[in-house]
């Protein structure tokens, strides 16, 4: 089904605006999000009348995006799903035209890309179009992948970290808007919702306290006491429990092994580390591809270079919601004997990217002086987009020379 069909057929109003699930990093770009944006704009037009002449002028640009989206069978499924949700949100906004003030405000304050109410920072283009932080970063990352100047999906003006500023008034207004608890469906101001859902809601999903010894039960908080009183797990025999605990120990052991090996590497005689800065470049193929490379650097008296690529050089990484980076370590100087190394990339001292530590291992010789591409263990695609949106990627490389 195309984004256009879904946008047209978004069933009955899906409750208040706050119930629309959010997702950072999907539904961005000139795709179905924009299609639903048009629906929302139409709804807004009805609701607000001539008060917002700005929106009318944008309909043309959105129509164009709508057509692009409709003809794009490669659009990631998540994107298309988001279009359906956004259409419901638009329908909700339309229904709200005659409804409560809060509901009308929803369509004014929502992100113009994903149509959700922003959860954290809100950015605006020089013409005032609002974007949530996730969409903003995703747009910048997309532009980097396509080697284009990032533009506002509404008015096509240039956007960048220096051109766009935050809109604190919108951020504060959004945090005051009522929002529905996903469990008990009662309304709360957005600013209180998180605490309510985490700590106070009687319907929130909880787990049995005997989960530690293998009870899989989970259910609403108000049933927890009854379950725990009747739970069979505390009466299990010692040998039954041993089996359950064994499974848990195994995953724990793996983690400990990793940390132990890092600690033993730290007692090696020859250790070197340095800050590395990956800079973006384009290949000179017919269809150019983004890749990253560091300037040459010296560690352990050898000269090295690091390279990185996006989605393992997939043809159109900008069409995919999933983003990954992989990297390769190259030895640039000549060695007189094989150089056996363990190496590890971690976040740099000034950057805030979440990477889980993974130790790689390689024997460098003059004939074989580059490692394969190995995954840069970034936590998720959202983190990866953060890196792509930045000017450079700053990490710290550790090298441990293994001496026989
Ligand atoms: Zn957004
Ligand atoms: Zn704009
Ligand atoms: Zn609740
Ligand atoms: Zn239980």
Short mmCIF file of C-alpha atoms and ligand atoms in Angstrom, two decimals:
data_model
loop_
_atom_site.label_atom_id
_atom_site.label_comp_id
_atom_site.label_asym_id
_atom_site.label_seq_id
_atom_site.Cartn_x
_atom_site.Cartn_y
_atom_site.Cartn_z
CA UNK A 1 0.00 0.00 0.00
CA UNK A 2 1.32 3.42 -0.81
CA UNK A 3 1.74 6.23 1.62
CA UNK A 4 -0.91 8.21 -0.23
CA UNK A 5 -3.55 5.51 0.15
CA UNK A 6 -2.83 5.20 3.81
CA UNK A 7 -2.91 8.90 4.33
CA UNK A 8 -6.34 8.97 2.72
CA UNK A 9 -7.70 6.00 4.61
CA UNK A 10 -6.60 6.69 8.15
CA UNK A 11 -9.58 5.26 10.02
CA UNK A 12 -11.38 6.94 12.88
CA UNK A 13 -9.56 9.34 15.12
CA UNK A 14 -7.05 7.43 17.18
CA UNK A 15 -7.77 9.10 20.45
CA UNK A 16 -5.86 12.10 21.68
CA UNK A 17 -2.70 13.14 20.02
CA UNK A 18 -0.48 11.89 22.79
CA UNK A 19 -1.36 8.27 22.12
CA UNK A 20 0.52 8.20 18.84
CA UNK A 21 3.55 6.04 19.48
CA UNK A 22 6.79 7.79 18.83
CA UNK A 23 9.89 6.55 17.13
CA UNK A 24 13.05 8.46 16.55
CA UNK A 25 14.90 7.92 13.37
CA UNK A 26 12.07 6.64 11.20
CA UNK A 27 9.55 8.32 9.01
CA UNK A 28 11.98 11.04 8.13
CA UNK A 29 13.04 12.36 4.78
CA UNK A 30 10.83 13.47 1.96
CA UNK A 31 8.67 10.40 2.35
CA UNK A 32 5.34 9.42 3.77
CA UNK A 33 5.92 11.62 6.78
CA UNK A 34 5.55 14.55 4.46
CA UNK A 35 2.51 12.95 2.89
CA UNK A 36 0.77 12.81 6.19
CA UNK A 37 2.11 16.26 6.83
CA UNK A 38 -0.06 17.43 4.04
CA UNK A 39 -3.07 15.80 5.59
CA UNK A 40 -2.20 17.48 8.83
CA UNK A 41 -1.73 20.77 7.07
CA UNK A 42 -5.13 20.38 5.47
CA UNK A 43 -6.61 19.62 8.85
CA UNK A 44 -4.83 22.60 10.26
CA UNK A 45 -6.15 24.78 7.46
CA UNK A 46 -9.68 23.84 8.41
CA UNK A 47 -9.02 24.33 12.06
CA UNK A 48 -7.14 27.56 11.93
CA UNK A 49 -8.65 29.15 8.86
CA UNK A 50 -6.67 31.94 7.25
CA UNK A 51 -4.55 32.41 10.34
CA UNK A 52 -1.69 30.41 8.87
CA UNK A 53 -1.17 31.52 5.27
CA UNK A 54 2.32 30.03 5.43
CA UNK A 55 0.97 26.49 5.33
CA UNK A 56 -0.97 26.97 2.13
CA UNK A 57 2.10 27.95 0.17
CA UNK A 58 3.81 24.78 1.20
CA UNK A 59 1.15 22.45 -0.09
CA UNK A 60 2.82 22.36 -3.50
CA UNK A 61 6.13 21.18 -2.17
CA UNK A 62 4.41 18.61 -0.04
CA UNK A 63 2.36 17.36 -2.96
CA UNK A 64 5.63 16.70 -4.76
CA UNK A 65 6.96 14.73 -1.81
CA UNK A 66 3.71 12.85 -1.62
CA UNK A 67 4.09 11.69 -5.21
CA UNK A 68 7.69 10.67 -4.61
CA UNK A 69 6.65 8.69 -1.60
CA UNK A 70 3.75 7.00 -3.34
CA UNK A 71 6.00 5.77 -6.13
CA UNK A 72 8.70 4.51 -3.83
CA UNK A 73 8.33 0.79 -3.21
CA UNK A 74 11.75 0.77 -1.55
CA UNK A 75 10.58 2.95 1.29
CA UNK A 76 11.47 1.02 4.45
CA UNK A 77 8.43 -0.73 5.93
CA UNK A 78 8.81 1.20 9.16
CA UNK A 79 8.50 4.41 7.19
CA UNK A 80 5.30 3.22 5.59
CA UNK A 81 3.95 2.12 8.94
CA UNK A 82 4.69 5.54 10.33
CA UNK A 83 2.67 7.03 7.50
CA UNK A 84 -0.35 5.07 8.68
CA UNK A 85 0.11 6.29 12.23
CA UNK A 86 0.66 9.82 11.06
CA UNK A 87 -2.50 9.65 9.00
CA UNK A 88 -4.39 8.62 12.11
CA UNK A 89 -2.84 11.54 13.93
CA UNK A 90 -3.92 13.83 11.13
CA UNK A 91 -7.43 12.44 11.32
CA UNK A 92 -7.35 13.04 15.05
CA UNK A 93 -6.22 16.59 14.42
CA UNK A 94 -9.03 17.07 11.90
CA UNK A 95 -11.56 15.78 14.37
CA UNK A 96 -10.09 18.17 16.89
CA UNK A 97 -10.78 21.11 14.62
CA UNK A 98 -13.91 21.78 16.54
CA UNK A 99 -12.53 20.21 19.73
CA UNK A 100 -10.45 21.22 22.68
CA UNK A 101 -7.69 23.81 22.62
CA UNK A 102 -5.06 21.21 23.56
CA UNK A 103 -6.01 19.08 20.63
CA UNK A 104 -5.78 21.99 18.23
CA UNK A 105 -2.41 22.95 19.67
CA UNK A 106 -1.15 19.46 18.95
CA UNK A 107 -1.15 20.06 15.20
CA UNK A 108 0.50 23.45 15.67
CA UNK A 109 3.32 22.22 17.91
CA UNK A 110 4.07 18.83 16.37
CA UNK A 111 7.25 18.08 14.45
CA UNK A 112 6.59 18.87 10.78
CA UNK A 113 8.48 15.75 9.74
CA UNK A 114 7.20 12.91 11.94
CA UNK A 115 4.08 14.72 13.20
CA UNK A 116 4.69 13.56 16.75
CA UNK A 117 4.84 15.97 19.61
CA UNK A 118 8.57 16.41 20.28
CA UNK A 119 9.80 14.65 23.41
CA UNK A 120 12.98 16.65 23.92
CA UNK A 121 14.63 19.47 21.98
CA UNK A 122 12.76 21.23 19.18
CA UNK A 123 14.64 22.89 16.31
CA UNK A 124 13.33 25.34 13.77
CA UNK A 125 14.39 26.31 10.26
CA UNK A 126 14.98 29.96 9.44
CA UNK A 127 11.31 30.17 8.41
CA UNK A 128 10.15 28.72 11.70
CA UNK A 129 9.22 25.16 10.73
CA UNK A 130 9.56 22.88 13.72
CA UNK A 131 11.51 19.64 13.80
CA UNK A 132 12.04 17.29 16.71
CA UNK A 133 15.68 16.52 17.56
CA UNK A 134 15.50 12.98 16.14
CA UNK A 135 14.13 14.14 12.77
CA UNK A 136 16.53 17.07 12.60
CA UNK A 137 19.57 14.84 13.15
CA UNK A 138 18.18 12.28 10.69
CA UNK A 139 17.78 14.96 8.00
CA UNK A 140 21.36 16.10 8.50
CA UNK A 141 22.61 12.49 8.36
CA UNK A 142 20.62 11.81 5.18
CA UNK A 143 22.09 14.88 3.53
CA UNK A 144 25.58 13.77 4.47
CA UNK A 145 24.95 10.38 2.85
CA UNK A 146 23.61 11.98 -0.33
CA UNK A 147 26.25 14.70 -0.34
CA UNK A 148 23.62 17.38 -0.46
CA UNK A 149 22.93 20.44 1.60
CA UNK A 150 20.26 19.48 4.13
CA UNK A 151 17.00 21.37 3.60
CA UNK A 152 13.80 21.91 5.53
CA UNK A 153 11.25 19.40 4.18
CA UNK A 154 8.60 22.13 4.33
CA UNK A 155 10.16 25.14 2.68
CA UNK A 156 13.45 23.78 1.28
CA UNK A 157 15.55 26.40 2.99
CA UNK A 158 18.99 25.24 4.10
CA UNK A 159 19.23 23.68 7.53
CA UNK A 160 22.30 22.90 9.62
CA UNK A 161 23.33 22.91 13.24
CA UNK A 162 24.42 26.53 12.95
CA UNK A 163 21.44 27.74 10.90
CA UNK A 164 18.73 26.21 13.07
CA UNK A 165 18.10 27.16 16.64
CA UNK A 166 16.05 25.55 19.36
CA UNK A 167 12.58 26.82 20.15
CA UNK A 168 12.30 26.79 23.92
CA UNK A 169 8.78 28.19 23.95
CA UNK A 170 7.54 25.23 21.93
CA UNK A 171 9.50 22.78 24.10
CA UNK A 172 7.88 24.21 27.23
CA UNK A 173 4.42 24.39 25.69
CA UNK A 174 4.65 20.76 24.61
CA UNK A 175 5.65 19.64 28.08
CA UNK A 176 2.45 21.23 29.44
CA UNK A 177 0.14 19.56 26.93
CA UNK A 178 -1.88 16.62 28.21
CA UNK A 179 -0.81 13.22 27.09
CA UNK A 180 -2.35 9.83 27.53
CA UNK A 181 -0.74 7.16 29.67
CA UNK A 182 -0.09 4.17 27.45
CA UNK A 183 -1.25 1.78 30.18
CA UNK A 184 -4.22 3.29 32.00
CA UNK A 185 -5.26 5.74 29.24
CA UNK A 186 -5.68 8.62 31.70
CA UNK A 187 -4.43 12.09 30.73
CA UNK A 188 -1.40 13.77 32.29
CA UNK A 189 0.79 16.76 31.42
CA UNK A 190 3.64 15.50 29.28
CA UNK A 191 6.18 16.59 31.84
CA UNK A 192 4.66 14.26 34.46
CA UNK A 193 3.89 11.36 32.16
CA UNK A 194 7.26 9.67 32.29
CA UNK A 195 7.26 9.41 36.07
CA UNK A 196 3.64 8.26 36.07
CA UNK A 197 4.32 5.50 33.55
CA UNK A 198 7.50 4.38 35.28
CA UNK A 199 6.53 4.57 38.94
CA UNK A 200 2.93 5.41 39.64
CA UNK A 201 0.57 3.87 37.09
CA UNK A 202 -1.40 0.95 38.53
CA UNK A 203 -1.60 -0.60 35.05
CA UNK A 204 2.07 -0.35 34.13
CA UNK A 205 3.71 -3.58 33.06
CA UNK A 206 5.79 -5.13 35.82
CA UNK A 207 7.74 -8.32 36.27
CA UNK A 208 7.60 -10.84 39.06
CA UNK A 209 10.27 -10.37 41.72
CA UNK A 210 11.23 -14.03 41.21
CA UNK A 211 12.37 -13.19 37.67
CA UNK A 212 15.86 -13.61 39.10
CA UNK A 213 15.14 -17.28 39.52
CA UNK A 214 13.41 -17.66 36.18
CA UNK A 215 9.75 -16.61 36.60
CA UNK A 216 8.65 -15.27 33.21
CA UNK A 217 5.46 -13.59 34.51
CA UNK A 218 4.79 -10.01 33.62
CA UNK A 219 1.55 -8.11 33.88
CA UNK A 220 -0.14 -4.98 35.24
CA UNK A 221 1.21 -3.64 38.52
CA UNK A 222 -2.13 -4.08 40.33
CA UNK A 223 -1.96 -7.86 39.77
CA UNK A 224 1.63 -8.15 40.91
CA UNK A 225 1.00 -8.79 44.61
CA UNK A 226 -1.52 -11.53 43.88
CA UNK A 227 0.85 -13.20 41.43
CA UNK A 228 3.86 -13.02 43.71
CA UNK A 229 1.90 -14.56 46.57
CA UNK A 230 0.94 -17.48 44.33
CA UNK A 231 4.15 -17.68 42.29
CA UNK A 232 5.49 -21.24 42.04
CA UNK A 233 9.11 -20.22 41.59
CA UNK A 234 10.12 -19.81 45.25
CA UNK A 235 8.97 -23.38 45.92
CA UNK A 236 11.11 -24.91 43.19
CA UNK A 237 13.71 -27.41 44.33
CA UNK A 238 17.35 -26.54 44.52
CA UNK A 239 18.27 -28.60 41.47
CA UNK A 240 15.53 -26.95 39.36
CA UNK A 241 16.82 -23.55 40.36
CA UNK A 242 20.40 -24.55 39.58
CA UNK A 243 19.46 -25.15 35.97
CA UNK A 244 17.82 -21.74 35.62
CA UNK A 245 20.74 -20.01 37.25
CA UNK A 246 23.21 -21.78 34.96
CA UNK A 247 21.64 -20.17 31.90
CA UNK A 248 21.86 -16.74 33.50
CA UNK A 249 25.44 -17.30 34.58
CA UNK A 250 26.48 -18.02 31.03
CA UNK A 251 25.53 -14.62 29.65
CA UNK A 252 27.06 -12.98 32.69
CA UNK A 253 30.26 -14.95 32.16
CA UNK A 254 30.59 -13.72 28.58
CA UNK A 255 30.43 -10.14 29.75
CA UNK A 256 32.99 -10.79 32.47
CA UNK A 257 35.32 -12.43 29.96
CA UNK A 258 35.29 -9.28 27.87
CA UNK A 259 36.12 -7.05 30.81
CA UNK A 260 38.77 -9.44 32.08
CA UNK A 261 40.44 -9.50 28.70
CA UNK A 262 40.48 -5.71 28.61
CA UNK A 263 42.09 -5.67 32.03
CA UNK A 264 44.73 -8.20 31.03
CA UNK A 265 45.47 -6.18 27.88
CA UNK A 266 46.05 -3.16 30.10
CA UNK A 267 49.00 -4.93 31.73
CA UNK A 268 50.78 -5.44 28.40
CA UNK A 269 54.20 -3.90 27.98
CA UNK A 270 53.44 -2.06 24.76
CA UNK A 271 50.22 -0.09 24.78
CA UNK A 272 49.43 2.93 22.70
CA UNK A 273 46.36 5.05 22.29
CA UNK A 274 45.44 8.16 20.42
CA UNK A 275 42.50 10.35 19.52
CA UNK A 276 41.44 9.70 15.93
CA UNK A 277 39.27 11.91 13.80
CA UNK A 278 37.34 10.34 10.93
CA UNK A 279 36.60 12.87 8.20
CA UNK A 280 33.96 12.36 5.52
CA UNK A 281 35.02 11.82 1.89
CA UNK A 282 33.33 10.66 -1.31
CA UNK A 283 34.54 7.90 -3.60
CA UNK A 284 35.09 8.93 -7.23
CA UNK A 285 32.79 6.20 -8.60
CA UNK A 286 30.01 7.15 -11.00
CA UNK A 287 27.63 7.08 -8.04
CA UNK A 288 29.79 8.46 -5.30
CA UNK A 289 29.73 6.89 -1.86
CA UNK A 290 30.41 8.34 1.51
CA UNK A 291 33.34 6.95 3.43
CA UNK A 292 35.46 8.14 6.31
CA UNK A 293 39.17 8.24 6.77
CA UNK A 294 41.49 9.54 9.46
CA UNK A 295 44.72 11.39 8.78
CA UNK A 296 47.82 9.24 9.34
CA UNK A 297 48.71 8.86 12.98
CA UNK A 298 51.50 7.24 14.93
CA UNK A 299 50.96 4.70 17.70
CA UNK A 300 53.57 2.22 18.99
CA UNK A 301 56.12 3.81 16.66
CA UNK A 302 54.16 2.77 13.55
CA UNK A 303 52.09 4.82 11.15
CA UNK A 304 48.44 3.92 10.81
CA UNK A 305 45.22 4.97 9.12
CA UNK A 306 41.62 4.08 9.98
CA UNK A 307 38.84 3.93 7.40
CA UNK A 308 35.12 3.59 7.99
CA UNK A 309 32.12 3.02 5.76
CA UNK A 310 28.36 3.23 6.16
CA UNK A 311 26.06 0.18 5.97
CA UNK A 312 28.99 -1.77 4.46
CA UNK A 313 28.88 0.38 1.34
CA UNK A 314 25.27 -0.54 0.60
CA UNK A 315 24.18 1.19 -2.61
CA UNK A 316 21.61 3.55 -1.10
CA UNK A 317 22.12 3.75 2.65
CA UNK A 318 19.92 6.85 2.73
CA UNK A 319 16.89 4.64 1.90
CA UNK A 320 17.46 2.41 4.88
CA UNK A 321 16.32 3.10 8.44
CA UNK A 322 19.05 0.91 9.78
CA UNK A 323 22.44 2.58 9.92
CA UNK A 324 25.70 0.94 10.81
CA UNK A 325 29.36 1.84 10.57
CA UNK A 326 32.22 -0.55 10.07
CA UNK A 327 35.89 0.23 10.18
CA UNK A 328 39.29 -1.03 9.08
CA UNK A 329 42.76 -0.46 10.52
CA UNK A 330 45.64 -0.10 8.05
CA UNK A 331 49.34 -0.24 8.85
CA UNK A 332 51.19 2.27 6.69
CA UNK A 333 54.78 1.70 7.77
CA UNK A 334 56.98 -1.29 6.92
CA UNK A 335 57.71 -3.82 9.64
CA UNK A 336 60.70 -6.11 10.04
CA UNK A 337 58.69 -8.83 11.78
CA UNK A 338 54.96 -9.64 12.00
CA UNK A 339 53.23 -7.25 14.35
CA UNK A 340 50.51 -8.92 16.38
CA UNK A 341 48.01 -6.51 17.87
CA UNK A 342 44.74 -6.27 19.67
CA UNK A 343 42.82 -3.08 19.11
CA UNK A 344 39.75 -1.39 20.44
CA UNK A 345 37.83 1.76 19.52
CA UNK A 346 36.06 3.68 22.24
CA UNK A 347 34.40 7.06 22.41
CA UNK A 348 36.73 10.04 22.46
CA UNK A 349 37.04 12.32 25.47
CA UNK A 350 34.88 15.10 24.00
CA UNK A 351 32.21 13.20 22.11
CA UNK A 352 29.13 11.63 23.45
CA UNK A 353 28.56 8.51 21.37
CA UNK A 354 27.63 5.20 22.90
CA UNK A 355 29.89 2.36 21.78
CA UNK A 356 30.17 -1.02 23.43
CA UNK A 357 33.75 -2.24 23.75
CA UNK A 358 34.76 -5.01 21.34
CA UNK A 359 38.35 -6.22 21.08
CA UNK A 360 39.66 -7.11 17.63
CA UNK A 361 42.83 -8.94 16.84
CA UNK A 362 45.16 -8.96 13.82
CA UNK A 363 48.68 -9.87 12.76
CA UNK A 364 50.09 -7.12 10.53
CA UNK A 365 52.83 -7.94 8.02
CA UNK A 366 54.14 -6.07 4.98
CA UNK A 367 52.00 -8.28 2.74
CA UNK A 368 48.87 -8.20 4.82
CA UNK A 369 48.73 -4.73 6.31
CA UNK A 370 45.00 -4.06 6.59
CA UNK A 371 42.29 -5.69 8.66
CA UNK A 372 38.90 -6.64 7.27
CA UNK A 373 36.05 -4.22 7.85
CA UNK A 374 34.69 -4.99 11.29
CA UNK A 375 31.58 -3.52 12.89
CA UNK A 376 31.96 -0.39 14.95
CA UNK A 377 29.75 -1.50 17.84
CA UNK A 378 27.51 1.54 18.07
CA UNK A 379 24.46 0.94 20.23
CA UNK A 380 21.81 1.66 17.55
CA UNK A 381 20.91 3.53 14.35
CA UNK A 382 19.97 6.66 16.26
CA UNK A 383 23.49 6.85 17.68
CA UNK A 384 24.88 6.15 14.23
CA UNK A 385 22.90 9.05 12.75
CA UNK A 386 24.33 11.30 15.44
CA UNK A 387 27.79 10.45 14.14
CA UNK A 388 26.79 10.95 10.51
CA UNK A 389 25.25 14.32 11.29
CA UNK A 390 28.40 15.53 13.00
CA UNK A 391 31.18 17.21 11.05
CA UNK A 392 33.75 14.60 12.07
CA UNK A 393 33.70 11.42 14.09
CA UNK A 394 36.05 11.57 17.05
CA UNK A 395 37.01 8.33 18.70
CA UNK A 396 39.89 6.94 20.70
CA UNK A 397 41.92 4.00 19.43
CA UNK A 398 43.79 1.65 21.74
CA UNK A 399 46.50 -0.65 20.38
CA UNK A 400 48.04 -3.46 22.37
CA UNK A 401 51.10 -5.16 20.93
CA UNK A 402 51.28 -8.83 21.71
CA UNK A 403 54.84 -9.99 22.37
CA UNK A 404 55.68 -13.64 22.29
ZN1 LIG B 1 10.05 14.53 14.21
ZN1 LIG B 2 11.20 25.48 6.68
ZN1 LIG B 3 -1.24 5.22 33.76
ZN1 LIG B 4 6.42 -15.20 39.50
#
